[in-house]
């Protein structure tokens, strides 16, 4: 019963929320204490697009040009686990010391990362390690595997 109440509270907290005003460290803390079921529930409704979209919007803000010196690459993210069985497809372009992110990829990727929405949220908030997700089969990587090991160093991950 307690877990069911927590899921309901998570839904209520995300419904109609302005995700752009949330502090990244608080979000990371909330995600670290949430169960997979709670996160899955929060990502199963109409708020999914706003939550994931905000993560990609903030990637531009959390980009560390010093960690990407000389990098010219396109990353595709395929985030599964939508309630309709589909996935969300985003593109991150790292070029000339800048980062741009958006939906609807337009370029050929150097690497494509595919994972469930719950694992994605844990990864981008520092609550899961990419190598562990990869080794457990939860993160699939297509393309330049060696480059994919450098991606995390190009961003400030909230803790």
mmCIF file with all atom_site columns, C-alpha atoms in Angstrom:
data_model
loop_
_atom_site.group_PDB
_atom_site.id
_atom_site.type_symbol
_atom_site.label_atom_id
_atom_site.label_alt_id
_atom_site.label_comp_id
_atom_site.label_asym_id
_atom_site.label_entity_id
_atom_site.label_seq_id
_atom_site.pdbx_PDB_ins_code
_atom_site.Cartn_x
_atom_site.Cartn_y
_atom_site.Cartn_z
_atom_site.occupancy
_atom_site.B_iso_or_equiv
_atom_site.pdbx_formal_charge
_atom_site.auth_seq_id
_atom_site.auth_comp_id
_atom_site.auth_asym_id
_atom_site.auth_atom_id
_atom_site.pdbx_PDB_model_num
ATOM 1   C CA . UNK A 1 1   ? 0.000  0.000  0.000   1.00 0.00 ? 1   UNK A CA 1
ATOM 2   C CA . UNK A 1 2   ? 2.827  2.419  0.848   1.00 0.00 ? 2   UNK A CA 1
ATOM 3   C CA . UNK A 1 3   ? 4.473  1.927  -2.568  1.00 0.00 ? 3   UNK A CA 1
ATOM 4   C CA . UNK A 1 4   ? 1.143  2.566  -4.302  1.00 0.00 ? 4   UNK A CA 1
ATOM 5   C CA . UNK A 1 5   ? 0.792  5.814  -2.345  1.00 0.00 ? 5   UNK A CA 1
ATOM 6   C CA . UNK A 1 6   ? 4.333  6.847  -3.371  1.00 0.00 ? 6   UNK A CA 1
ATOM 7   C CA . UNK A 1 7   ? 3.530  6.191  -7.032  1.00 0.00 ? 7   UNK A CA 1
ATOM 8   C CA . UNK A 1 8   ? 0.410  8.360  -6.746  1.00 0.00 ? 8   UNK A CA 1
ATOM 9   C CA . UNK A 1 9   ? 2.452  11.106 -5.058  1.00 0.00 ? 9   UNK A CA 1
ATOM 10  C CA . UNK A 1 10  ? 5.051  10.934 -7.849  1.00 0.00 ? 10  UNK A CA 1
ATOM 11  C CA . UNK A 1 11  ? 2.308  11.281 -10.467 1.00 0.00 ? 11  UNK A CA 1
ATOM 12  C CA . UNK A 1 12  ? 0.746  14.217 -8.632  1.00 0.00 ? 12  UNK A CA 1
ATOM 13  C CA . UNK A 1 13  ? 4.111  15.922 -8.259  1.00 0.00 ? 13  UNK A CA 1
ATOM 14  C CA . UNK A 1 14  ? 4.886  15.712 -11.977 1.00 0.00 ? 14  UNK A CA 1
ATOM 15  C CA . UNK A 1 15  ? 1.431  16.528 -13.322 1.00 0.00 ? 15  UNK A CA 1
ATOM 16  C CA . UNK A 1 16  ? 1.490  20.081 -14.633 1.00 0.00 ? 16  UNK A CA 1
ATOM 17  C CA . UNK A 1 17  ? 4.933  20.741 -13.162 1.00 0.00 ? 17  UNK A CA 1
ATOM 18  C CA . UNK A 1 18  ? 7.251  23.329 -14.681 1.00 0.00 ? 18  UNK A CA 1
ATOM 19  C CA . UNK A 1 19  ? 10.329 21.160 -15.095 1.00 0.00 ? 19  UNK A CA 1
ATOM 20  C CA . UNK A 1 20  ? 12.479 24.089 -16.261 1.00 0.00 ? 20  UNK A CA 1
ATOM 21  C CA . UNK A 1 21  ? 12.402 25.553 -12.754 1.00 0.00 ? 21  UNK A CA 1
ATOM 22  C CA . UNK A 1 22  ? 13.659 22.416 -10.999 1.00 0.00 ? 22  UNK A CA 1
ATOM 23  C CA . UNK A 1 23  ? 17.163 22.380 -9.538  1.00 0.00 ? 23  UNK A CA 1
ATOM 24  C CA . UNK A 1 24  ? 19.251 19.588 -11.145 1.00 0.00 ? 24  UNK A CA 1
ATOM 25  C CA . UNK A 1 25  ? 20.706 18.454 -7.807  1.00 0.00 ? 25  UNK A CA 1
ATOM 26  C CA . UNK A 1 26  ? 17.226 18.155 -6.284  1.00 0.00 ? 26  UNK A CA 1
ATOM 27  C CA . UNK A 1 27  ? 16.046 16.171 -9.289  1.00 0.00 ? 27  UNK A CA 1
ATOM 28  C CA . UNK A 1 28  ? 19.052 13.843 -8.954  1.00 0.00 ? 28  UNK A CA 1
ATOM 29  C CA . UNK A 1 29  ? 18.259 13.372 -5.258  1.00 0.00 ? 29  UNK A CA 1
ATOM 30  C CA . UNK A 1 30  ? 14.616 12.625 -5.967  1.00 0.00 ? 30  UNK A CA 1
ATOM 31  C CA . UNK A 1 31  ? 15.528 10.101 -8.639  1.00 0.00 ? 31  UNK A CA 1
ATOM 32  C CA . UNK A 1 32  ? 18.026 8.389  -6.335  1.00 0.00 ? 32  UNK A CA 1
ATOM 33  C CA . UNK A 1 33  ? 15.284 7.751  -3.780  1.00 0.00 ? 33  UNK A CA 1
ATOM 34  C CA . UNK A 1 34  ? 12.570 6.755  -6.277  1.00 0.00 ? 34  UNK A CA 1
ATOM 35  C CA . UNK A 1 35  ? 11.871 3.144  -7.139  1.00 0.00 ? 35  UNK A CA 1
ATOM 36  C CA . UNK A 1 36  ? 11.928 1.955  -10.743 1.00 0.00 ? 36  UNK A CA 1
ATOM 37  C CA . UNK A 1 37  ? 8.144  1.579  -10.575 1.00 0.00 ? 37  UNK A CA 1
ATOM 38  C CA . UNK A 1 38  ? 7.751  5.184  -9.442  1.00 0.00 ? 38  UNK A CA 1
ATOM 39  C CA . UNK A 1 39  ? 9.971  6.468  -12.237 1.00 0.00 ? 39  UNK A CA 1
ATOM 40  C CA . UNK A 1 40  ? 8.244  4.259  -14.812 1.00 0.00 ? 40  UNK A CA 1
ATOM 41  C CA . UNK A 1 41  ? 4.882  5.617  -13.661 1.00 0.00 ? 41  UNK A CA 1
ATOM 42  C CA . UNK A 1 42  ? 6.100  9.221  -13.870 1.00 0.00 ? 42  UNK A CA 1
ATOM 43  C CA . UNK A 1 43  ? 7.380  8.555  -17.398 1.00 0.00 ? 43  UNK A CA 1
ATOM 44  C CA . UNK A 1 44  ? 4.250  6.751  -18.589 1.00 0.00 ? 44  UNK A CA 1
ATOM 45  C CA . UNK A 1 45  ? 1.886  9.680  -18.853 1.00 0.00 ? 45  UNK A CA 1
ATOM 46  C CA . UNK A 1 46  ? 1.648  12.949 -20.756 1.00 0.00 ? 46  UNK A CA 1
ATOM 47  C CA . UNK A 1 47  ? 4.442  14.460 -18.646 1.00 0.00 ? 47  UNK A CA 1
ATOM 48  C CA . UNK A 1 48  ? 7.035  12.095 -20.211 1.00 0.00 ? 48  UNK A CA 1
ATOM 49  C CA . UNK A 1 49  ? 7.777  14.410 -23.116 1.00 0.00 ? 49  UNK A CA 1
ATOM 50  C CA . UNK A 1 50  ? 8.204  17.409 -20.805 1.00 0.00 ? 50  UNK A CA 1
ATOM 51  C CA . UNK A 1 51  ? 10.520 15.501 -18.445 1.00 0.00 ? 51  UNK A CA 1
ATOM 52  C CA . UNK A 1 52  ? 12.757 14.016 -21.137 1.00 0.00 ? 52  UNK A CA 1
ATOM 53  C CA . UNK A 1 53  ? 12.636 17.179 -23.236 1.00 0.00 ? 53  UNK A CA 1
ATOM 54  C CA . UNK A 1 54  ? 13.867 19.197 -20.263 1.00 0.00 ? 54  UNK A CA 1
ATOM 55  C CA . UNK A 1 55  ? 16.829 16.842 -19.828 1.00 0.00 ? 55  UNK A CA 1
ATOM 56  C CA . UNK A 1 56  ? 17.889 17.449 -23.425 1.00 0.00 ? 56  UNK A CA 1
ATOM 57  C CA . UNK A 1 57  ? 17.317 21.203 -23.135 1.00 0.00 ? 57  UNK A CA 1
ATOM 58  C CA . UNK A 1 58  ? 19.620 21.227 -20.115 1.00 0.00 ? 58  UNK A CA 1
ATOM 59  C CA . UNK A 1 59  ? 22.307 19.188 -21.857 1.00 0.00 ? 59  UNK A CA 1
ATOM 60  C CA . UNK A 1 60  ? 23.249 22.382 -23.668 1.00 0.00 ? 60  UNK A CA 1
ATOM 61  C CA . UNK A 1 61  ? 23.629 24.177 -20.314 1.00 0.00 ? 61  UNK A CA 1
ATOM 62  C CA . UNK A 1 62  ? 25.618 21.336 -18.715 1.00 0.00 ? 62  UNK A CA 1
ATOM 63  C CA . UNK A 1 63  ? 27.952 20.871 -21.673 1.00 0.00 ? 63  UNK A CA 1
ATOM 64  C CA . UNK A 1 64  ? 31.656 21.264 -20.836 1.00 0.00 ? 64  UNK A CA 1
ATOM 65  C CA . UNK A 1 65  ? 33.485 22.479 -23.954 1.00 0.00 ? 65  UNK A CA 1
ATOM 66  C CA . UNK A 1 66  ? 36.808 21.723 -22.250 1.00 0.00 ? 66  UNK A CA 1
ATOM 67  C CA . UNK A 1 67  ? 35.827 18.056 -22.093 1.00 0.00 ? 67  UNK A CA 1
ATOM 68  C CA . UNK A 1 68  ? 34.995 18.025 -25.801 1.00 0.00 ? 68  UNK A CA 1
ATOM 69  C CA . UNK A 1 69  ? 37.980 19.820 -27.331 1.00 0.00 ? 69  UNK A CA 1
ATOM 70  C CA . UNK A 1 70  ? 38.205 18.926 -31.006 1.00 0.00 ? 70  UNK A CA 1
ATOM 71  C CA . UNK A 1 71  ? 35.044 16.806 -30.907 1.00 0.00 ? 71  UNK A CA 1
ATOM 72  C CA . UNK A 1 72  ? 32.753 16.934 -33.917 1.00 0.00 ? 72  UNK A CA 1
ATOM 73  C CA . UNK A 1 73  ? 30.084 14.309 -33.357 1.00 0.00 ? 73  UNK A CA 1
ATOM 74  C CA . UNK A 1 74  ? 26.392 13.533 -33.461 1.00 0.00 ? 74  UNK A CA 1
ATOM 75  C CA . UNK A 1 75  ? 24.779 11.384 -30.768 1.00 0.00 ? 75  UNK A CA 1
ATOM 76  C CA . UNK A 1 76  ? 21.384 9.800  -31.093 1.00 0.00 ? 76  UNK A CA 1
ATOM 77  C CA . UNK A 1 77  ? 19.427 8.780  -28.015 1.00 0.00 ? 77  UNK A CA 1
ATOM 78  C CA . UNK A 1 78  ? 16.603 6.269  -28.354 1.00 0.00 ? 78  UNK A CA 1
ATOM 79  C CA . UNK A 1 79  ? 14.608 6.164  -25.142 1.00 0.00 ? 79  UNK A CA 1
ATOM 80  C CA . UNK A 1 80  ? 12.242 3.231  -24.907 1.00 0.00 ? 80  UNK A CA 1
ATOM 81  C CA . UNK A 1 81  ? 9.492  2.406  -22.448 1.00 0.00 ? 81  UNK A CA 1
ATOM 82  C CA . UNK A 1 82  ? 6.712  4.624  -23.756 1.00 0.00 ? 82  UNK A CA 1
ATOM 83  C CA . UNK A 1 83  ? 3.240  3.451  -22.838 1.00 0.00 ? 83  UNK A CA 1
ATOM 84  C CA . UNK A 1 84  ? 2.365  3.104  -26.551 1.00 0.00 ? 84  UNK A CA 1
ATOM 85  C CA . UNK A 1 85  ? 5.369  0.830  -27.140 1.00 0.00 ? 85  UNK A CA 1
ATOM 86  C CA . UNK A 1 86  ? 7.234  3.471  -29.118 1.00 0.00 ? 86  UNK A CA 1
ATOM 87  C CA . UNK A 1 87  ? 10.356 5.383  -28.276 1.00 0.00 ? 87  UNK A CA 1
ATOM 88  C CA . UNK A 1 88  ? 11.574 8.945  -28.029 1.00 0.00 ? 88  UNK A CA 1
ATOM 89  C CA . UNK A 1 89  ? 14.396 9.808  -30.429 1.00 0.00 ? 89  UNK A CA 1
ATOM 90  C CA . UNK A 1 90  ? 16.685 12.756 -29.685 1.00 0.00 ? 90  UNK A CA 1
ATOM 91  C CA . UNK A 1 91  ? 19.828 14.102 -31.279 1.00 0.00 ? 91  UNK A CA 1
ATOM 92  C CA . UNK A 1 92  ? 22.778 15.862 -29.639 1.00 0.00 ? 92  UNK A CA 1
ATOM 93  C CA . UNK A 1 93  ? 25.252 17.646 -31.911 1.00 0.00 ? 93  UNK A CA 1
ATOM 94  C CA . UNK A 1 94  ? 28.687 18.472 -30.518 1.00 0.00 ? 94  UNK A CA 1
ATOM 95  C CA . UNK A 1 95  ? 30.501 20.827 -32.871 1.00 0.00 ? 95  UNK A CA 1
ATOM 96  C CA . UNK A 1 96  ? 32.926 23.750 -32.591 1.00 0.00 ? 96  UNK A CA 1
ATOM 97  C CA . UNK A 1 97  ? 32.798 23.737 -28.783 1.00 0.00 ? 97  UNK A CA 1
ATOM 98  C CA . UNK A 1 98  ? 29.008 23.870 -28.684 1.00 0.00 ? 98  UNK A CA 1
ATOM 99  C CA . UNK A 1 99  ? 26.202 21.463 -27.911 1.00 0.00 ? 99  UNK A CA 1
ATOM 100 C CA . UNK A 1 100 ? 22.751 21.526 -29.455 1.00 0.00 ? 100 UNK A CA 1
ATOM 101 C CA . UNK A 1 101 ? 20.058 19.019 -28.632 1.00 0.00 ? 101 UNK A CA 1
ATOM 102 C CA . UNK A 1 102 ? 16.630 18.364 -30.016 1.00 0.00 ? 102 UNK A CA 1
ATOM 103 C CA . UNK A 1 103 ? 13.990 15.929 -31.076 1.00 0.00 ? 103 UNK A CA 1
ATOM 104 C CA . UNK A 1 104 ? 13.717 14.582 -34.609 1.00 0.00 ? 104 UNK A CA 1
ATOM 105 C CA . UNK A 1 105 ? 17.302 13.690 -35.592 1.00 0.00 ? 105 UNK A CA 1
ATOM 106 C CA . UNK A 1 106 ? 18.602 15.155 -38.835 1.00 0.00 ? 106 UNK A CA 1
ATOM 107 C CA . UNK A 1 107 ? 22.213 13.933 -39.004 1.00 0.00 ? 107 UNK A CA 1
ATOM 108 C CA . UNK A 1 108 ? 24.010 10.604 -39.261 1.00 0.00 ? 108 UNK A CA 1
ATOM 109 C CA . UNK A 1 109 ? 25.123 9.644  -35.731 1.00 0.00 ? 109 UNK A CA 1
ATOM 110 C CA . UNK A 1 110 ? 28.610 8.728  -34.628 1.00 0.00 ? 110 UNK A CA 1
ATOM 111 C CA . UNK A 1 111 ? 26.956 6.741  -31.869 1.00 0.00 ? 111 UNK A CA 1
ATOM 112 C CA . UNK A 1 112 ? 23.395 5.730  -30.964 1.00 0.00 ? 112 UNK A CA 1
ATOM 113 C CA . UNK A 1 113 ? 22.511 5.013  -27.346 1.00 0.00 ? 113 UNK A CA 1
ATOM 114 C CA . UNK A 1 114 ? 19.326 3.037  -26.648 1.00 0.00 ? 114 UNK A CA 1
ATOM 115 C CA . UNK A 1 115 ? 17.907 2.501  -23.170 1.00 0.00 ? 115 UNK A CA 1
ATOM 116 C CA . UNK A 1 116 ? 14.695 2.486  -21.162 1.00 0.00 ? 116 UNK A CA 1
ATOM 117 C CA . UNK A 1 117 ? 13.354 5.790  -19.805 1.00 0.00 ? 117 UNK A CA 1
ATOM 118 C CA . UNK A 1 118 ? 13.991 4.750  -16.185 1.00 0.00 ? 118 UNK A CA 1
ATOM 119 C CA . UNK A 1 119 ? 17.613 3.865  -16.895 1.00 0.00 ? 119 UNK A CA 1
ATOM 120 C CA . UNK A 1 120 ? 18.012 7.062  -18.942 1.00 0.00 ? 120 UNK A CA 1
ATOM 121 C CA . UNK A 1 121 ? 16.848 9.204  -16.023 1.00 0.00 ? 121 UNK A CA 1
ATOM 122 C CA . UNK A 1 122 ? 19.166 7.362  -13.636 1.00 0.00 ? 122 UNK A CA 1
ATOM 123 C CA . UNK A 1 123 ? 22.101 7.763  -16.054 1.00 0.00 ? 123 UNK A CA 1
ATOM 124 C CA . UNK A 1 124 ? 21.691 11.498 -16.707 1.00 0.00 ? 124 UNK A CA 1
ATOM 125 C CA . UNK A 1 125 ? 21.277 12.285 -13.013 1.00 0.00 ? 125 UNK A CA 1
ATOM 126 C CA . UNK A 1 126 ? 24.370 10.387 -11.937 1.00 0.00 ? 126 UNK A CA 1
ATOM 127 C CA . UNK A 1 127 ? 22.343 7.616  -10.287 1.00 0.00 ? 127 UNK A CA 1
ATOM 128 C CA . UNK A 1 128 ? 23.579 4.916  -12.676 1.00 0.00 ? 128 UNK A CA 1
ATOM 129 C CA . UNK A 1 129 ? 26.887 4.334  -14.397 1.00 0.00 ? 129 UNK A CA 1
ATOM 130 C CA . UNK A 1 130 ? 26.974 3.946  -18.165 1.00 0.00 ? 130 UNK A CA 1
ATOM 131 C CA . UNK A 1 131 ? 29.451 1.044  -18.127 1.00 0.00 ? 131 UNK A CA 1
ATOM 132 C CA . UNK A 1 132 ? 27.290 -0.885 -15.648 1.00 0.00 ? 132 UNK A CA 1
ATOM 133 C CA . UNK A 1 133 ? 24.161 -0.282 -17.732 1.00 0.00 ? 133 UNK A CA 1
ATOM 134 C CA . UNK A 1 134 ? 26.044 -1.423 -20.836 1.00 0.00 ? 134 UNK A CA 1
ATOM 135 C CA . UNK A 1 135 ? 27.473 -4.550 -19.176 1.00 0.00 ? 135 UNK A CA 1
ATOM 136 C CA . UNK A 1 136 ? 24.020 -5.515 -17.874 1.00 0.00 ? 136 UNK A CA 1
ATOM 137 C CA . UNK A 1 137 ? 22.467 -5.099 -21.332 1.00 0.00 ? 137 UNK A CA 1
ATOM 138 C CA . UNK A 1 138 ? 20.298 -2.147 -20.279 1.00 0.00 ? 138 UNK A CA 1
ATOM 139 C CA . UNK A 1 139 ? 22.250 0.283  -22.477 1.00 0.00 ? 139 UNK A CA 1
ATOM 140 C CA . UNK A 1 140 ? 22.782 -0.623 -26.107 1.00 0.00 ? 140 UNK A CA 1
ATOM 141 C CA . UNK A 1 141 ? 25.446 1.202  -28.082 1.00 0.00 ? 141 UNK A CA 1
ATOM 142 C CA . UNK A 1 142 ? 25.648 1.281  -31.877 1.00 0.00 ? 142 UNK A CA 1
ATOM 143 C CA . UNK A 1 143 ? 28.549 2.936  -33.631 1.00 0.00 ? 143 UNK A CA 1
ATOM 144 C CA . UNK A 1 144 ? 31.765 4.239  -32.104 1.00 0.00 ? 144 UNK A CA 1
ATOM 145 C CA . UNK A 1 145 ? 32.012 2.347  -28.803 1.00 0.00 ? 145 UNK A CA 1
ATOM 146 C CA . UNK A 1 146 ? 35.283 4.033  -27.809 1.00 0.00 ? 146 UNK A CA 1
ATOM 147 C CA . UNK A 1 147 ? 33.783 7.489  -28.330 1.00 0.00 ? 147 UNK A CA 1
ATOM 148 C CA . UNK A 1 148 ? 30.750 6.547  -26.234 1.00 0.00 ? 148 UNK A CA 1
ATOM 149 C CA . UNK A 1 149 ? 33.051 6.067  -23.213 1.00 0.00 ? 149 UNK A CA 1
ATOM 150 C CA . UNK A 1 150 ? 33.992 9.780  -23.421 1.00 0.00 ? 150 UNK A CA 1
ATOM 151 C CA . UNK A 1 151 ? 30.496 11.250 -23.514 1.00 0.00 ? 151 UNK A CA 1
ATOM 152 C CA . UNK A 1 152 ? 29.986 11.558 -19.760 1.00 0.00 ? 152 UNK A CA 1
ATOM 153 C CA . UNK A 1 153 ? 33.179 13.636 -19.401 1.00 0.00 ? 153 UNK A CA 1
ATOM 154 C CA . UNK A 1 154 ? 31.683 16.224 -21.755 1.00 0.00 ? 154 UNK A CA 1
ATOM 155 C CA . UNK A 1 155 ? 28.855 17.115 -19.362 1.00 0.00 ? 155 UNK A CA 1
ATOM 156 C CA . UNK A 1 156 ? 28.442 18.238 -15.775 1.00 0.00 ? 156 UNK A CA 1
ATOM 157 C CA . UNK A 1 157 ? 26.306 15.536 -14.179 1.00 0.00 ? 157 UNK A CA 1
ATOM 158 C CA . UNK A 1 158 ? 24.247 16.707 -11.180 1.00 0.00 ? 158 UNK A CA 1
ATOM 159 C CA . UNK A 1 159 ? 24.940 14.857 -7.983  1.00 0.00 ? 159 UNK A CA 1
#
